[in-house]
mmCIF file of C-alpha atoms in Angstrom:
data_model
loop_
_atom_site.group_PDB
_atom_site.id
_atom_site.type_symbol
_atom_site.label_atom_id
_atom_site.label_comp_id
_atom_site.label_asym_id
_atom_site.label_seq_id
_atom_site.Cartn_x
_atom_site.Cartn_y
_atom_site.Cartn_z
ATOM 1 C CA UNK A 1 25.744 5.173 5.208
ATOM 2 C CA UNK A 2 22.230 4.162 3.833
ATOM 3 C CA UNK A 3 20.933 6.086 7.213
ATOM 4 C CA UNK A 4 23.006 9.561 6.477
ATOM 5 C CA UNK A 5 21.598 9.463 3.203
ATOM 6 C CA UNK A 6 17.806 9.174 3.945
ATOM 7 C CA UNK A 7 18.965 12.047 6.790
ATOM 8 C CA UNK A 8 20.130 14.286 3.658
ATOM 9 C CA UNK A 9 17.328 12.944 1.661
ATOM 10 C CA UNK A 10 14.717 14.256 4.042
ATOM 11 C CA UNK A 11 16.669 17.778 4.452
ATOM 12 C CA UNK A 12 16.924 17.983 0.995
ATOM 13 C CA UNK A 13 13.666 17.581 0.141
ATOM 14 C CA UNK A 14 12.130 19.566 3.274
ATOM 15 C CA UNK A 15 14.561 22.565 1.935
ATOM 16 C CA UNK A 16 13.144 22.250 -1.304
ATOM 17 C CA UNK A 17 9.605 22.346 -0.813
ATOM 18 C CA UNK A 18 10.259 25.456 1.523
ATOM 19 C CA UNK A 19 12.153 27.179 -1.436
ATOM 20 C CA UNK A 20 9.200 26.766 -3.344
ATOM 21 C CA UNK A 21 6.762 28.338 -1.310
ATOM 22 C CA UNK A 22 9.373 31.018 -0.357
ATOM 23 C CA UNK A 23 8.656 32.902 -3.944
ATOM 24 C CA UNK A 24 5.037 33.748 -2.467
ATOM 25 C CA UNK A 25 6.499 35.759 0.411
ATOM 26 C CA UNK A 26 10.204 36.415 0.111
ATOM 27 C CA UNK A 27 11.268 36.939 -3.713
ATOM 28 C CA UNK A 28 14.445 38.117 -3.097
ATOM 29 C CA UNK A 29 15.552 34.906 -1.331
ATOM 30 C CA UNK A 30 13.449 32.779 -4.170
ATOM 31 C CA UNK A 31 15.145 33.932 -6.456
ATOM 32 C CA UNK A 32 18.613 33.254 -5.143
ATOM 33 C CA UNK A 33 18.175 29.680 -4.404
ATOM 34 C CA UNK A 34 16.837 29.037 -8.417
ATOM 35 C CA UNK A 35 19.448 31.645 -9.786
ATOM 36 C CA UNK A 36 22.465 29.936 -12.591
ATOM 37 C CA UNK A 37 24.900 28.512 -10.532
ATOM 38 C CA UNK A 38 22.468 28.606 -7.255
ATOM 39 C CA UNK A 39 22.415 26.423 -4.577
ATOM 40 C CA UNK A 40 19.459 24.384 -5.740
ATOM 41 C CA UNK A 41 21.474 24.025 -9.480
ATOM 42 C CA UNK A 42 24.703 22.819 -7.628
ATOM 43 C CA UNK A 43 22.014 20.239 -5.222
ATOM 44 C CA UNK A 44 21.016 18.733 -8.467
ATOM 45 C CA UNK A 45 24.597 18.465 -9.778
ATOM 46 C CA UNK A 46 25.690 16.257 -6.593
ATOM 47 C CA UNK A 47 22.920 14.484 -5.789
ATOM 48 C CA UNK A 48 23.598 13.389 -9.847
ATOM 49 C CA UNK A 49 27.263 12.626 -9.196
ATOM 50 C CA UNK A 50 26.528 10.490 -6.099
ATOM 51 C CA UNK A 51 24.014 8.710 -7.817
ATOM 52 C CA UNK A 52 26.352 7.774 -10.562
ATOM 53 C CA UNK A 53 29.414 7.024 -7.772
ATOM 54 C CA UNK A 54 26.548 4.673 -5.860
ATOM 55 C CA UNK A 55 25.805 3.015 -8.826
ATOM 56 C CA UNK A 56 29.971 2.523 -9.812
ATOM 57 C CA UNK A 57 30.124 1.123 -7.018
ATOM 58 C CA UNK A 58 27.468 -1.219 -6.522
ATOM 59 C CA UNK A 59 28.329 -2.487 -10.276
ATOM 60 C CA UNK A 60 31.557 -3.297 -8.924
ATOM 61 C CA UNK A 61 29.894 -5.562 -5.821
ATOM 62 C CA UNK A 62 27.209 -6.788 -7.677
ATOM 63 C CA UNK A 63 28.532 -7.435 -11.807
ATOM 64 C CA UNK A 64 30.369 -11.019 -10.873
ATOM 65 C CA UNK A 65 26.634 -12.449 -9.830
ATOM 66 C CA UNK A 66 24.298 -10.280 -12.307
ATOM 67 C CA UNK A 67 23.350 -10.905 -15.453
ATOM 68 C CA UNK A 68 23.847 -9.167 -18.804
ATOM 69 C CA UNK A 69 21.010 -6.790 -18.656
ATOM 70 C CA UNK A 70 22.077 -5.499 -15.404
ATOM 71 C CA UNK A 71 25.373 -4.700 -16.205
ATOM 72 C CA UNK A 72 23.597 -3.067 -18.973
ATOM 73 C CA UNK A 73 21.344 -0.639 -16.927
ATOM 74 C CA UNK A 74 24.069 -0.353 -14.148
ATOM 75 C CA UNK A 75 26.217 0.941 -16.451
ATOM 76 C CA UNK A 76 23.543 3.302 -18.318
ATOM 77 C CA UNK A 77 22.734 4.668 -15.312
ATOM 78 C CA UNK A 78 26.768 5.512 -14.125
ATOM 79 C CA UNK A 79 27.156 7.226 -17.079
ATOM 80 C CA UNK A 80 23.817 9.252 -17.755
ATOM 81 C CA UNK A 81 23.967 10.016 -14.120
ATOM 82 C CA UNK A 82 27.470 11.308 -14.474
ATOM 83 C CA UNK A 83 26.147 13.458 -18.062
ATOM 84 C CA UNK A 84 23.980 15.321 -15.821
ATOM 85 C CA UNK A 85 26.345 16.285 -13.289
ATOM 86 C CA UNK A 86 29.043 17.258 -16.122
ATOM 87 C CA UNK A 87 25.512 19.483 -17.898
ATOM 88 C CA UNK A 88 24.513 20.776 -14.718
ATOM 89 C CA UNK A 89 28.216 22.348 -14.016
ATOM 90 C CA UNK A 90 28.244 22.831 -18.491
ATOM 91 C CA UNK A 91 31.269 20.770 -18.179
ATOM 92 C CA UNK A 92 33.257 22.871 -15.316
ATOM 93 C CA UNK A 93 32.952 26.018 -17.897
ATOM 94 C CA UNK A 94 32.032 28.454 -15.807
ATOM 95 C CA UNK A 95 34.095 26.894 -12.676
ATOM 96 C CA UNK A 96 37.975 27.128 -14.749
ATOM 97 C CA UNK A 97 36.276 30.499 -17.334
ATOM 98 C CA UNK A 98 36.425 28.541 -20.318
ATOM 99 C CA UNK A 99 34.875 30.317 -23.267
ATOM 100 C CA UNK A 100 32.439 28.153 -25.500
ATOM 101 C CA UNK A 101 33.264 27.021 -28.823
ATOM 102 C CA UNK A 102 31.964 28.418 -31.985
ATOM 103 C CA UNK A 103 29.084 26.081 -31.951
ATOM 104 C CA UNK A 104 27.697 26.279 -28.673
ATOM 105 C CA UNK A 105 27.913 29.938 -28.603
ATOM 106 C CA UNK A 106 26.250 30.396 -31.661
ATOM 107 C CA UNK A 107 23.381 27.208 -31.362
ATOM 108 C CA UNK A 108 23.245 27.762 -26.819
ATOM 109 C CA UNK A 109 20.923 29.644 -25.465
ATOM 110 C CA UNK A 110 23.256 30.612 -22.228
ATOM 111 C CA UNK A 111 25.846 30.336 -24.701
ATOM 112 C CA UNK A 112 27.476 27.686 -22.593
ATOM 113 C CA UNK A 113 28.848 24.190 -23.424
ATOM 114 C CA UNK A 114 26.050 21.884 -22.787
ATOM 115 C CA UNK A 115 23.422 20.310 -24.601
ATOM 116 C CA UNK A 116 20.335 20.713 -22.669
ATOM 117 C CA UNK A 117 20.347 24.166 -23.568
ATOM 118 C CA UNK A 118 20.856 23.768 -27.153
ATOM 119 C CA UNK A 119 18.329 25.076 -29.528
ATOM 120 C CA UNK A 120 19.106 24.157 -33.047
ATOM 121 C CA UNK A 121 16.895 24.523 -36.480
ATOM 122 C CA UNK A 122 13.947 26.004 -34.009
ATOM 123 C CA UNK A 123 13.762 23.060 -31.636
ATOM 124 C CA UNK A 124 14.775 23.294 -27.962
ATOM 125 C CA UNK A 125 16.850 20.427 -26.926
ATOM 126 C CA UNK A 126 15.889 20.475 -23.333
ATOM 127 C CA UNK A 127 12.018 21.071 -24.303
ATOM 128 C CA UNK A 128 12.241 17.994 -26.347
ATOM 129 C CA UNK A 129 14.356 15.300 -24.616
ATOM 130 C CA UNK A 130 14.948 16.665 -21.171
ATOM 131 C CA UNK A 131 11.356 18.266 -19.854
ATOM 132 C CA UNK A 132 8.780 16.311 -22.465
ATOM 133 C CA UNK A 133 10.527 12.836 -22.820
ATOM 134 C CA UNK A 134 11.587 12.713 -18.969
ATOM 135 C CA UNK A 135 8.365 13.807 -18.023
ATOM 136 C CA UNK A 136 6.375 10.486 -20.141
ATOM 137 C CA UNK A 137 9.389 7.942 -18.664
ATOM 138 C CA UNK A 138 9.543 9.200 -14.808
ATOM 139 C CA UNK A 139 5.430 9.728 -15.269
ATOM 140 C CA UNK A 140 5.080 6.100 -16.245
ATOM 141 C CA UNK A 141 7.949 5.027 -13.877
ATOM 142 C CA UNK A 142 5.801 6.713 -10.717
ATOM 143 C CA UNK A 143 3.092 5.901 -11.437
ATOM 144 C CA UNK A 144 2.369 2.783 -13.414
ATOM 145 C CA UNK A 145 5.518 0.778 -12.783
ATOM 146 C CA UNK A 146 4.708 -1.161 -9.216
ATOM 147 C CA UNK A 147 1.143 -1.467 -10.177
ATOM 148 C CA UNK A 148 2.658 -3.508 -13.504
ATOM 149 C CA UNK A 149 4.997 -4.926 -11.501
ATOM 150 C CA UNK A 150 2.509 -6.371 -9.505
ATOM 151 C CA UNK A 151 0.089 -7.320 -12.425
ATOM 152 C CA UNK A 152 1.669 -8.395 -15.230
ATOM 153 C CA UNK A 153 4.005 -11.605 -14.702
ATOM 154 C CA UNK A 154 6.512 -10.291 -18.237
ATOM 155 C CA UNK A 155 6.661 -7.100 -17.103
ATOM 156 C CA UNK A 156 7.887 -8.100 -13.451
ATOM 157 C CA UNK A 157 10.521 -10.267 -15.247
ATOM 158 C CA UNK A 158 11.801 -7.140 -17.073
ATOM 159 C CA UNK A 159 12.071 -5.454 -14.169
ATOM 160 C CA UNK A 160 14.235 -8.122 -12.232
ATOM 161 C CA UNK A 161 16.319 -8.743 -15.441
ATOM 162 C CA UNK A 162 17.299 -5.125 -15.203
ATOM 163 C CA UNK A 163 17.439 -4.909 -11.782
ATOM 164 C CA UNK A 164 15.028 -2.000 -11.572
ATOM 165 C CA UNK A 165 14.387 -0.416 -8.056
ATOM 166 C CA UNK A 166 10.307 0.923 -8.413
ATOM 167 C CA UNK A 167 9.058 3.286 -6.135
ATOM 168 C CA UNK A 168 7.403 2.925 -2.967
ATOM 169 C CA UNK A 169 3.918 4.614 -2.805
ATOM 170 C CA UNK A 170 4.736 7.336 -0.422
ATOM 171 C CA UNK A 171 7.876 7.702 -2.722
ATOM 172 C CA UNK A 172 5.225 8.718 -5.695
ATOM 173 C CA UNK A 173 3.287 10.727 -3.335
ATOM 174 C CA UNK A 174 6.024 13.108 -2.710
ATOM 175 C CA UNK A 175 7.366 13.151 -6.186
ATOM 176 C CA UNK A 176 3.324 14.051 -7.277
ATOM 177 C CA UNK A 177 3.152 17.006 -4.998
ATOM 178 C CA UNK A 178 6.218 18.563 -5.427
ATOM 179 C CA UNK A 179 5.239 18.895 -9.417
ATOM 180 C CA UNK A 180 1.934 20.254 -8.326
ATOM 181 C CA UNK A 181 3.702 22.470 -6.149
ATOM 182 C CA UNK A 182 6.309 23.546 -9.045
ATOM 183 C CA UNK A 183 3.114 24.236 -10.979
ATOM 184 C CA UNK A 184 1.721 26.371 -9.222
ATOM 185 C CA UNK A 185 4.512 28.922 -9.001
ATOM 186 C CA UNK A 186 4.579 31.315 -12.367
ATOM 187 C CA UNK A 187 8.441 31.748 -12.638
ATOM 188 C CA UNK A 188 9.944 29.160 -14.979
ATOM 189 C CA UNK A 189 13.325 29.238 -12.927
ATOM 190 C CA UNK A 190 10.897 27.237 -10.413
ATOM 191 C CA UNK A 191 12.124 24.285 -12.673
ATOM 192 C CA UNK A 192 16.108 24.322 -11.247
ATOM 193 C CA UNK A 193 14.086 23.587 -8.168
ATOM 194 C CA UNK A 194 12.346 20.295 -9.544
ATOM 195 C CA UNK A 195 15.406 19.327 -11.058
ATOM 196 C CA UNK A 196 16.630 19.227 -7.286
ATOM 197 C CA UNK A 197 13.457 17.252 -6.304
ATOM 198 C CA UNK A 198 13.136 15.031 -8.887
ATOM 199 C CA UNK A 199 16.823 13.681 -8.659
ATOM 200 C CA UNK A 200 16.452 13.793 -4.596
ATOM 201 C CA UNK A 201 13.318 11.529 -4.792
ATOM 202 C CA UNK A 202 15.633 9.240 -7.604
ATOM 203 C CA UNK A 203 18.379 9.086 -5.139
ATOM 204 C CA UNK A 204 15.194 8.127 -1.988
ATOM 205 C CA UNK A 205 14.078 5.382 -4.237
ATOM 206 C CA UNK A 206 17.604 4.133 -4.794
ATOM 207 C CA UNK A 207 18.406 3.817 -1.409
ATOM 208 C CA UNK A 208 15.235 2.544 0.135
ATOM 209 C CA UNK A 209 12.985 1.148 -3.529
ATOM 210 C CA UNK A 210 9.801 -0.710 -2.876
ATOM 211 C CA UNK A 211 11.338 -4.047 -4.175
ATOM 212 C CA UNK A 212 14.040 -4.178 -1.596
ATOM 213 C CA UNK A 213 16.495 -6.650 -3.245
ATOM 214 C CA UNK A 214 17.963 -3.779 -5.749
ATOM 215 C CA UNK A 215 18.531 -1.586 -3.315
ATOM 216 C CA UNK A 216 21.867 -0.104 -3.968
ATOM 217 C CA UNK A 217 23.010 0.076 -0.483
ATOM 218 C CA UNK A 218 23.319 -3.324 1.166
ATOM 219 C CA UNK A 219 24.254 -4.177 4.803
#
């Protein structure tokens, strides 16, 4: 299993980068993979949901023999995981053509029944908590976490407490040039795309994370 996964992993991630560059020479076809309900929005949606099944059941292998704080983040991570699959799809709206409610249609920007695209009293829900606060955590958790890990004895007790998997160098590599590489194309529908690479590289770091012993996958 753990070896199909890296296999779809790699694809994944090889398709992405190529989608990216693909706006410089064939916007047509860019535009088709980033488009609502595009491939690259329905990637992000089940790479979410297997992330969230992984975790379910790894929680259920794993909870007897953990500790509090595990089951804590285990758990966290099911369910958030899970959120983002149900915004991705806004809930299987657009799947069964069921109209929003009164709120969402009027406080939405797609008018859809989510809440990453909310915008209420001014501020942009996905702005604030999804793009600027994800940015800071996953920015720290690239970059800074092994080096902690590796440096600071309380921190690397927080880690195992939680059961943490950190990111192997090459990991952070790739995850640092596909956002330079999402920079540097002017279309803000380039961001569907990151979404795909960002939970991709989450999902690479699950399955194969530089402190081996949280790995989610286990022979």
């Amino acid at each position: 299993m753990e070896k199909i996964i890296k296999i779809v992993v790699y694809v994944l991630l090889t398709a992405s980068f190529l989608g990216a560059t693909s706006f410089y020479y064939t916007d047509e076809f860019y535009h088709s993979l980033v488009a609502e309900d595009g491939i690259f929005e329905n990637i992000t949606a089940l790479v979410l949901l297997s992330i969230s099944v992984l975790f379910l059941i790894r929680y259920i292998k794993e909870h007897k023999t953990r500790g509090r704080w595990w089951k804590v983040l285990n758990i966290l991570i099911v369910v958030g995981a899970f959120f983002g699959f149900g915004e991705e799809i806004s809930w299987g709206q657009r799947i069964f053509s069921i109209q929003s409610g009164e709120f969402f249609a009027a406080n939405n920007i797609q008018q859809e029944t989510n809440l990453h695209n909310l915008e209420v009293g001014g501020v942009n829900i996905n702005k604030l908590i999804f793009s600027q606060g994800l940015v800071i955590i996953f920015g720290f958790y690239f970059v800074l976490a092994q080096l902690l890990y590796r440096k600071w004895d309380k921190f690397q007790a927080l880690i195992d407490n939680f059961g943490v998997q950190l990111p192997k160098i090459k990991q952070s590599v790739v995850m640092l040039l596909a956002t330079g590489l999402v920079l540097m194309v002017p279309d803000k529908r380039i961001w569907e795309l990151w979404e795909a690479m960002f939970v991709t590289i989450l999902l690479w770091v699950f399955i194969e994370p530089w402190n081996s012993d949280e790995k989610i996958l286990k022979s």
